[in-house]
PDB file of C-alpha atoms and ligand atoms in Angstrom:
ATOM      1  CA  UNK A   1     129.393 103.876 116.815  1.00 60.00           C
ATOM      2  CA  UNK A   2     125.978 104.295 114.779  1.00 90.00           C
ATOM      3  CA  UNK A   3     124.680 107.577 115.468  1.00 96.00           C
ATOM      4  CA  UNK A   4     121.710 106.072 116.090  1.00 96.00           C
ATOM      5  CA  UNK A   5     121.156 104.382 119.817  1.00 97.00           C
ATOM      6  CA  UNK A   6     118.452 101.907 121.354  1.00 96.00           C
ATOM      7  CA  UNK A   7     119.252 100.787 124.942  1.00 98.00           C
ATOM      8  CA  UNK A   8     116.547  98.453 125.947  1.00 98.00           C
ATOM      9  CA  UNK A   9     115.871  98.916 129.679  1.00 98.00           C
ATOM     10  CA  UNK A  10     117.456 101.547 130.634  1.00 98.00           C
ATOM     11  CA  UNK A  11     114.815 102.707 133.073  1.00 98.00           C
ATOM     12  CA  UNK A  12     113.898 100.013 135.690  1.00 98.00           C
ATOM     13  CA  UNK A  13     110.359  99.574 137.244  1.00 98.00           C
ATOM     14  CA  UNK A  14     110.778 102.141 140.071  1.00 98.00           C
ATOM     15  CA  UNK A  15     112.617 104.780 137.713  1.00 98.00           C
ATOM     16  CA  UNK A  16     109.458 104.318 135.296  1.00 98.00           C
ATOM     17  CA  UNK A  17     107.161 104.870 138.004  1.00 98.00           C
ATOM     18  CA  UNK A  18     108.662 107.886 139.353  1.00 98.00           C
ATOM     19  CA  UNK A  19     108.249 109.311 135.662  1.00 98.00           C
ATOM     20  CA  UNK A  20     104.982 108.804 135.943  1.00 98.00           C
ATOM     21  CA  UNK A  21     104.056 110.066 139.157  1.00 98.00           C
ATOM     22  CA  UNK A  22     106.355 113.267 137.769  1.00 98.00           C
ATOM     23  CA  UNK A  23     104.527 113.926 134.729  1.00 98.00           C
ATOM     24  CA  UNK A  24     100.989 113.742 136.495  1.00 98.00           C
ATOM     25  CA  UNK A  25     101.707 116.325 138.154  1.00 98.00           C
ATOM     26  CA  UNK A  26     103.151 118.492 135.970  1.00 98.00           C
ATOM     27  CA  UNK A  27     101.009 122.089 136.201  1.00 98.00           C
ATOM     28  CA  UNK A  28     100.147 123.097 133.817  1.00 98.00           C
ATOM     29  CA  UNK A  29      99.099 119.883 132.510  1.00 98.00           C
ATOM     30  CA  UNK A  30      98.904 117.959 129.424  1.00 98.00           C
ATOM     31  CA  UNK A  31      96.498 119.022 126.253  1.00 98.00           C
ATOM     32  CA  UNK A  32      95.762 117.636 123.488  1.00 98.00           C
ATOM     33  CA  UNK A  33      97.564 119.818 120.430  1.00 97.00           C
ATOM     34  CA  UNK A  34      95.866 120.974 117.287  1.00 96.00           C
ATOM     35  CA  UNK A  35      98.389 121.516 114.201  1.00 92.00           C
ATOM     36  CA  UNK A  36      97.682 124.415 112.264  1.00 90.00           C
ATOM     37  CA  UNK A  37      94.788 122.797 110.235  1.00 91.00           C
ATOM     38  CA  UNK A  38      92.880 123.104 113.667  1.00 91.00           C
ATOM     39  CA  UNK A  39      93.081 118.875 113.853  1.00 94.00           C
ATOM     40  CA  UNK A  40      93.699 117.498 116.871  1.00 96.00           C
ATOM     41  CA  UNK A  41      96.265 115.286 117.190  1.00 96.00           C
ATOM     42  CA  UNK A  42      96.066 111.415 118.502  1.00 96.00           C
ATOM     43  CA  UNK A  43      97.795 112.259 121.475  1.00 97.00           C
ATOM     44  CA  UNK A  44      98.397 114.560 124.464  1.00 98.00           C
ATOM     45  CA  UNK A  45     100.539 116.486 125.179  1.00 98.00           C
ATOM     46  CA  UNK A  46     103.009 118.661 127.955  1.00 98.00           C
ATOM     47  CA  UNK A  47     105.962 120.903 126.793  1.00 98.00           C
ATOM     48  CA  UNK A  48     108.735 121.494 129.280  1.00 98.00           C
ATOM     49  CA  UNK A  49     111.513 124.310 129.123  1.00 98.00           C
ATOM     50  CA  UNK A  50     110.401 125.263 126.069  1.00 98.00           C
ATOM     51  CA  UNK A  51     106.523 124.868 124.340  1.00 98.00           C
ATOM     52  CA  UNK A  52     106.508 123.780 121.221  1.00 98.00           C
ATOM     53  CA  UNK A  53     103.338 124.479 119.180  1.00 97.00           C
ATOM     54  CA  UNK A  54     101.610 122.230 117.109  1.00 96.00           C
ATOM     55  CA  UNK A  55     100.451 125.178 115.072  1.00 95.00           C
ATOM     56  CA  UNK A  56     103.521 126.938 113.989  1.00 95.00           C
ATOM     57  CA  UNK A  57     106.025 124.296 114.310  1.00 96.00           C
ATOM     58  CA  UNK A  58     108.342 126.676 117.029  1.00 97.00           C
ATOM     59  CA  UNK A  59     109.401 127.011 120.387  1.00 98.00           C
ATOM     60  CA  UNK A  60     107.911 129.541 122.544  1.00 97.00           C
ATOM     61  CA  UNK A  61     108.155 130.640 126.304  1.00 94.00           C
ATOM     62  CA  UNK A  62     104.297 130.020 126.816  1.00 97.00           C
ATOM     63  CA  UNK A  63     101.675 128.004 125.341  1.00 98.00           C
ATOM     64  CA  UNK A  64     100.116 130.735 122.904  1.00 95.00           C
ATOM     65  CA  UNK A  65      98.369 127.836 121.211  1.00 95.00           C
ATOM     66  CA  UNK A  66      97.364 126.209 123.876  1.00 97.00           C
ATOM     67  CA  UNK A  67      95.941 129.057 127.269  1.00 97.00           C
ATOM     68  CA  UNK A  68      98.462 131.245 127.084  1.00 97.00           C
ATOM     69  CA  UNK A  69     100.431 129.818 130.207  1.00 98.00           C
ATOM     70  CA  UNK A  70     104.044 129.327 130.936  1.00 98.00           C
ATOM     71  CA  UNK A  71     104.654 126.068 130.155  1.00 97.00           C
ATOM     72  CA  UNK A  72     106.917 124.385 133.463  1.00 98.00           C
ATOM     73  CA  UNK A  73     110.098 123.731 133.652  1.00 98.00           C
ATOM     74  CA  UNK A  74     111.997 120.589 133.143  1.00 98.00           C
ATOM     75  CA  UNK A  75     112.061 118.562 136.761  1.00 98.00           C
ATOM     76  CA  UNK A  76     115.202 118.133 137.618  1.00 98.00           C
ATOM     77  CA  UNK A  77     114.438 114.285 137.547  1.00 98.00           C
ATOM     78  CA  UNK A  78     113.806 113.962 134.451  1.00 98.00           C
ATOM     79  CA  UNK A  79     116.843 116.480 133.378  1.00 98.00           C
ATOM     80  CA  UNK A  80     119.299 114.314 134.649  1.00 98.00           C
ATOM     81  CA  UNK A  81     117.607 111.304 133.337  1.00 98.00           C
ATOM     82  CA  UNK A  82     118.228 112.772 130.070  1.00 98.00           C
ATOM     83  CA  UNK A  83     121.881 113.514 130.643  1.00 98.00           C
ATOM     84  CA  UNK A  84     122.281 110.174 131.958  1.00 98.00           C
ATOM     85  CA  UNK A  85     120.947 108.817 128.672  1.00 98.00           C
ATOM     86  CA  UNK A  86     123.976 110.377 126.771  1.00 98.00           C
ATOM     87  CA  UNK A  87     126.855 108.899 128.970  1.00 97.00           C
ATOM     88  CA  UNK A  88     124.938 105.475 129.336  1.00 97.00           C
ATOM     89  CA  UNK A  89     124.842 105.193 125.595  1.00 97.00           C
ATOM     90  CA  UNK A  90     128.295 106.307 125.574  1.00 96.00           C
ATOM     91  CA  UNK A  91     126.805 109.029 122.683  1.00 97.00           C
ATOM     92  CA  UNK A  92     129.298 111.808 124.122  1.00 97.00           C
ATOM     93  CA  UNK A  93     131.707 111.547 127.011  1.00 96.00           C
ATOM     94  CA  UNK A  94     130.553 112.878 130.331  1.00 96.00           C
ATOM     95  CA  UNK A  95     132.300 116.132 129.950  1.00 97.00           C
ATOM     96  CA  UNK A  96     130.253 117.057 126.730  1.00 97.00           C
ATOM     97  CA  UNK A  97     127.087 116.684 127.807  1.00 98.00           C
ATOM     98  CA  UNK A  98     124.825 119.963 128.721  1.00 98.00           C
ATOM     99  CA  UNK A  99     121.405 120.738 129.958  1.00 98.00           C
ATOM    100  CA  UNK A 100     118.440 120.190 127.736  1.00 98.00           C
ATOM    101  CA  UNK A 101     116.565 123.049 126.814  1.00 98.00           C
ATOM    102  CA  UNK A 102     113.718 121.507 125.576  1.00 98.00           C
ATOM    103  CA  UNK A 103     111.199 118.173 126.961  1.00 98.00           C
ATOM    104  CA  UNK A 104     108.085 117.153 125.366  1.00 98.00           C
ATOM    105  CA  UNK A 105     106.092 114.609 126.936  1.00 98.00           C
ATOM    106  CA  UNK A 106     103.503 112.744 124.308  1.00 98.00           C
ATOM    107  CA  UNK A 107     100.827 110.564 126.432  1.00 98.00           C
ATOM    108  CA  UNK A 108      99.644 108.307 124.101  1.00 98.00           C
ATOM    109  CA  UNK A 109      96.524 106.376 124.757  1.00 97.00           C
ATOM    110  CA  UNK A 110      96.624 102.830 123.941  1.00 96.00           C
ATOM    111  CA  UNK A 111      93.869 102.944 121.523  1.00 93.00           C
ATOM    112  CA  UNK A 112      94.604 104.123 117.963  1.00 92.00           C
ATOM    113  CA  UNK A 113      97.171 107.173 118.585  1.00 97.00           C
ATOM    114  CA  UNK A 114     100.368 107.176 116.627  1.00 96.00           C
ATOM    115  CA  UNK A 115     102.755 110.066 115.136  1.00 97.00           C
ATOM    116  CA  UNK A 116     103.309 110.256 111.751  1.00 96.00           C
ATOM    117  CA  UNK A 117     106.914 110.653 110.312  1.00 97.00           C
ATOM    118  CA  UNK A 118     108.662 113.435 110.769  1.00 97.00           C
ATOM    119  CA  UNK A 119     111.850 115.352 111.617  1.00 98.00           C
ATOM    120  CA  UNK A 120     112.932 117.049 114.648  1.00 98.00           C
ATOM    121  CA  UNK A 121     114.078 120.377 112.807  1.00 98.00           C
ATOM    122  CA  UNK A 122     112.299 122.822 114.704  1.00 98.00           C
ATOM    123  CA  UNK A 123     115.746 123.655 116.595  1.00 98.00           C
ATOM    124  CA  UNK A 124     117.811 126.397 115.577  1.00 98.00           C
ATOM    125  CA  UNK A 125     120.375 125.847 113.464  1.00 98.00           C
ATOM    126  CA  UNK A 126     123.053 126.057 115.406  1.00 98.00           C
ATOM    127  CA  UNK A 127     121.517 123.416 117.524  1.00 98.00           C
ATOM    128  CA  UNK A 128     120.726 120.824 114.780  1.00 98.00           C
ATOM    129  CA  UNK A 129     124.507 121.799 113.081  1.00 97.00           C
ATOM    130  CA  UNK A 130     126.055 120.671 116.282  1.00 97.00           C
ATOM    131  CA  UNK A 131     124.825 116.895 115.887  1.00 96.00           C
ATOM    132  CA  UNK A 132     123.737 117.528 119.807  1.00 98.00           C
ATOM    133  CA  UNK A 133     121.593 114.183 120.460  1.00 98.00           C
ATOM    134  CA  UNK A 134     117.998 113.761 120.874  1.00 98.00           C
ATOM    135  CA  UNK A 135     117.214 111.711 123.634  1.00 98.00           C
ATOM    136  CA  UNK A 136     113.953 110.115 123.808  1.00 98.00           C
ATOM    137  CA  UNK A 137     112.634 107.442 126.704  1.00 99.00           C
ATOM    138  CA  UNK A 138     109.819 105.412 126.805  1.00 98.00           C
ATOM    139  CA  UNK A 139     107.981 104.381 129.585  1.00 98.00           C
ATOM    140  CA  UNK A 140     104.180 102.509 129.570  1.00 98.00           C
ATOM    141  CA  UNK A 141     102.470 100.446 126.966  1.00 98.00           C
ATOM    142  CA  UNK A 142     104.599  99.204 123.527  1.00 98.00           C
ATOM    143  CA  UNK A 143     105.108 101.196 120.559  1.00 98.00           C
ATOM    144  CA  UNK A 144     106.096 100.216 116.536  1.00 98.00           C
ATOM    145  CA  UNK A 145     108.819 103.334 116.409  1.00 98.00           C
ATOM    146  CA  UNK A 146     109.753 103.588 112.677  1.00 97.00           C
ATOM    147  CA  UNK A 147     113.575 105.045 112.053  1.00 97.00           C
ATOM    148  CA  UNK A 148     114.382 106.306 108.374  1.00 97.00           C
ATOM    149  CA  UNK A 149     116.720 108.408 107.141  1.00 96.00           C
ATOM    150  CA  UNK A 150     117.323 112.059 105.723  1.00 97.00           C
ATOM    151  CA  UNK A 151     115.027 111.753 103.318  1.00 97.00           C
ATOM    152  CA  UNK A 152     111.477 110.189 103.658  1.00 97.00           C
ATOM    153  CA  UNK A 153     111.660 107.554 101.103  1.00 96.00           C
ATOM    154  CA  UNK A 154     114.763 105.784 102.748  1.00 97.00           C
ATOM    155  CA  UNK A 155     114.209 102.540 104.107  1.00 97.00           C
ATOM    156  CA  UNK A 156     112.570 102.837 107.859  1.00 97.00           C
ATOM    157  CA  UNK A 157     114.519 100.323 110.327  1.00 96.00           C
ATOM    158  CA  UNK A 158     111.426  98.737 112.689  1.00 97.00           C
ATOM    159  CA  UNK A 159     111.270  98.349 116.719  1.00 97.00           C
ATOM    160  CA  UNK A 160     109.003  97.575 119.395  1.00 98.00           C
ATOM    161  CA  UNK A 161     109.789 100.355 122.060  1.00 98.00           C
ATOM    162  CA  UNK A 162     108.936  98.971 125.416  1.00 98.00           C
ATOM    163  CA  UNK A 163     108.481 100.727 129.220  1.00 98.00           C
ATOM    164  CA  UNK A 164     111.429 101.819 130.249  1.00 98.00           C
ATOM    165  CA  UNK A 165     113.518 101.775 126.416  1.00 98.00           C
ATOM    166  CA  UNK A 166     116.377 104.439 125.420  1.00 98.00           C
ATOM    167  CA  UNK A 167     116.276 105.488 121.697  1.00 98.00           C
ATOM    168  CA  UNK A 168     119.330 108.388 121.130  1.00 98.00           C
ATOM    169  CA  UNK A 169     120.084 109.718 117.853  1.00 98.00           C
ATOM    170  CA  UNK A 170     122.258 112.881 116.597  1.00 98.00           C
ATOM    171  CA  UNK A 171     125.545 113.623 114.457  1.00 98.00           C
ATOM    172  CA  UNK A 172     124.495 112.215 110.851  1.00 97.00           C
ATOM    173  CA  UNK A 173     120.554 110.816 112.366  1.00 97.00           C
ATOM    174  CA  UNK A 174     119.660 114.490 113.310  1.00 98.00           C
ATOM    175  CA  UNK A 175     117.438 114.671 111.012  1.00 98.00           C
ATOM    176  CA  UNK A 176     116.272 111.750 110.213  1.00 98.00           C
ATOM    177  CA  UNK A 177     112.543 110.928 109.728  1.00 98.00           C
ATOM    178  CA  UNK A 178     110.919 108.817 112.381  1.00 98.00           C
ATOM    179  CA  UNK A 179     107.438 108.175 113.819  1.00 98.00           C
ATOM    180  CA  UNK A 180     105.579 105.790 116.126  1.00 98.00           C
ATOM    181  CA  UNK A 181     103.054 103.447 114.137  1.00 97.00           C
ATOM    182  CA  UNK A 182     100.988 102.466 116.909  1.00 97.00           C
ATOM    183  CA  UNK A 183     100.753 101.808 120.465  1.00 98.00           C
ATOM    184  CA  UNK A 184     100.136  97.853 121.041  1.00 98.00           C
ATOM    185  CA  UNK A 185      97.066  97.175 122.755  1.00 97.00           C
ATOM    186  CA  UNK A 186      97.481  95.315 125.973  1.00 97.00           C
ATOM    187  CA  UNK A 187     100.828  96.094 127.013  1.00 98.00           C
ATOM    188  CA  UNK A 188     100.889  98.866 129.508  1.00 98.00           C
ATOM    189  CA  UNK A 189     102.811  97.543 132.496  1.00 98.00           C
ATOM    190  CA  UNK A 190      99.705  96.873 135.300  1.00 98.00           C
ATOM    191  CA  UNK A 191     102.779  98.064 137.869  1.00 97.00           C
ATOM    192  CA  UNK A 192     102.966 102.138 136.286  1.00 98.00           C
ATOM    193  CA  UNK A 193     100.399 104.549 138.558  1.00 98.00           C
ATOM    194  CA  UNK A 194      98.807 105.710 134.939  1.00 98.00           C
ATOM    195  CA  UNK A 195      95.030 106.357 135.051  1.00 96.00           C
ATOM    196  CA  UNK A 196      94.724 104.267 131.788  1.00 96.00           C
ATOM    197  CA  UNK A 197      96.299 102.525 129.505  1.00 97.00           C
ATOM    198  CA  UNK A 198      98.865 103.945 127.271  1.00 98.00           C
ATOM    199  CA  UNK A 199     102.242 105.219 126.592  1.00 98.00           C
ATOM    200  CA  UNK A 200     104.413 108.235 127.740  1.00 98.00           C
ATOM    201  CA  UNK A 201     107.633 109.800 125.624  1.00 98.00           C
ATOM    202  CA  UNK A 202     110.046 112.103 126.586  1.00 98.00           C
ATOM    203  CA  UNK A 203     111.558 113.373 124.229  1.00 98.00           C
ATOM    204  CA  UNK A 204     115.176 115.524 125.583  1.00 98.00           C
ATOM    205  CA  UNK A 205     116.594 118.662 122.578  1.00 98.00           C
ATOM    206  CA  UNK A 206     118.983 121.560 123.180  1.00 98.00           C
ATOM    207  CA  UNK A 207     116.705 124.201 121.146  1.00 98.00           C
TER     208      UNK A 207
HETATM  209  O1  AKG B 301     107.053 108.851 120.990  1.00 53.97           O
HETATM  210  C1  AKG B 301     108.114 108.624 120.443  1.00 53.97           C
HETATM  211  O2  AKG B 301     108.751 107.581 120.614  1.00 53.97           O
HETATM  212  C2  AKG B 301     108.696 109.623 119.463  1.00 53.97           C
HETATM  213  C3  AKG B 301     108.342 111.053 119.760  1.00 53.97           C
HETATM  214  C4  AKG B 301     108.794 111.974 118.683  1.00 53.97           C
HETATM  215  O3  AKG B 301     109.252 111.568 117.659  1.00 53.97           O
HETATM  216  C5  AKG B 301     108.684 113.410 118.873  1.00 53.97           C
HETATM  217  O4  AKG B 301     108.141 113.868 119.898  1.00 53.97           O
HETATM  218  O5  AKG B 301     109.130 114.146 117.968  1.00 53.97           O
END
C-alpha cells in the first residue's frame, strides 16, 4: 500500500454537516494566526488538544499567541472520525490505532486563501519516527491540495479535494511537503450550515 491515502467521500452529507455545526461552536473559537513575521495568514484558524502557534512553530497547552486561553479539547466526534479514517483506509489495523493528540481546524474562505508547502514536523520525534499517520478531512468548498515529497523540489502529485474527502499519509510520506493552492470559487456545498463560503480541514497528529 502507498503510504500515501485519498478516499474520496468518506464523509457523507449529514457527517459533513455535523462537522460543521461542531466546529462553530467550538469555544474558544477560531482566529486568524500570525506567523512570527507578525503576517496574518489567509486563513482561520482553531487548535484542538494541543495549540499550535503560528509564531513559534510548537505545540502548547494554551494559545500564548493567540489570548492566552486553553485551547478545547478534541470532540469526541471528530476523535473518532479520525480513528475511523485509519481503519477505513486500511492505513493500520484496528488494534493499532490510538487517540490523536493533536486537531487543527483551517477555515478557509473561498476567496484567495491557500497554504503554502510545508511539512508537518512540528511533532516530537518520537512521534514523526513512528510513521503514526496524519489524517486530514475535508469538508466545504474544493481545494487544489499539492502532495510532494521529502524534499521540496520533488515532483508535487495534484488533486481536487472535495466536501467530505479523506487524504492519510505516514510511514515514508511523514514528511512530505504538501500545501493547498487554492480554494475553487463556487463550490461550497449550498447543503453545509457555514455562514459563507469556504472550506474547513481537519487535520488529526499524535504530537
Ligand atoms: O487544508 C488542507 O488540506 C491541508 C492542511 C495542512 O496541510 C496543515 O494543516 O498542515
Amino acid at each position: 500500500m502507498d503510504d500515501f491515502v485519498y478516499k474520496k467521500a468518506f464523509l457523507d452529507e449529514p457527517e459533513q454537516i455535523a462537522v460543521v455545526e461542531t466546529v462553530r461552536g467550538l469555544t474558544p473559537g477560531f482566529y486568524i494566526p500570525r506567523t512570527r513575521w507578525g503576517k496574518a495568514m489567509s486563513l482561520r484558524m482553531n487548535c484542538l488538544g494541543r495549540h499550535w502557534s503560528a509564531r513559534d512553530y510548537k505545540y502548547h497547552t494554551v494559545r500564548k499567541d493567540v489570548d492566552g486561553l486553553a485551547c478545547a479539547p478534541i470532540p469526541d466526534a471528530l476523535q473518532m472520525l479520525g480513528q475511523r479514517a485509519i481503519v477505513a483506509t486500511r492505513y493500520l489495523p484496528q488494534g493499532l490505532v490510538r487517540p490523536f493528540d493533536s486537531c487543527i481546524v483551517n477555515w478557509y474562505p473561498e476567496a484567495g486563501s491557500k497554504l503554502g508547502d510545508h511539512v508537518d514536523n512540528s511533532e516530537s520525534p518520537e512521534a514523526i519516527a513512528s510513521g503514526y499517520p496524519v489524517v486530514s478531512i475535508s469538508v466545504g468548498a474544493s481545494c487544489v491540495f499539492r502532495m510532494g515529497g521529502l524534499s521540496r523540489t520533488d515532483p508535487y502529485e495534484q488533486t481536487t479535494l472535495e466536501s467530505g474527502d479523506l487524504v492519510v499519509f505516514g510511514r515514508s510520506r511523514r514528511l512530505a511537503y504538501h500545501g493547498v493552492k487554492k480554494i475553487i470559487p463556487g463550490t461550497t456545498p449550498a447543503t453545509l450550515p457555514l455562514p459563507e463560503p469556504g472550506r474547513i480541514n481537519l487535520t488529526f497528529r499524535i504530537v
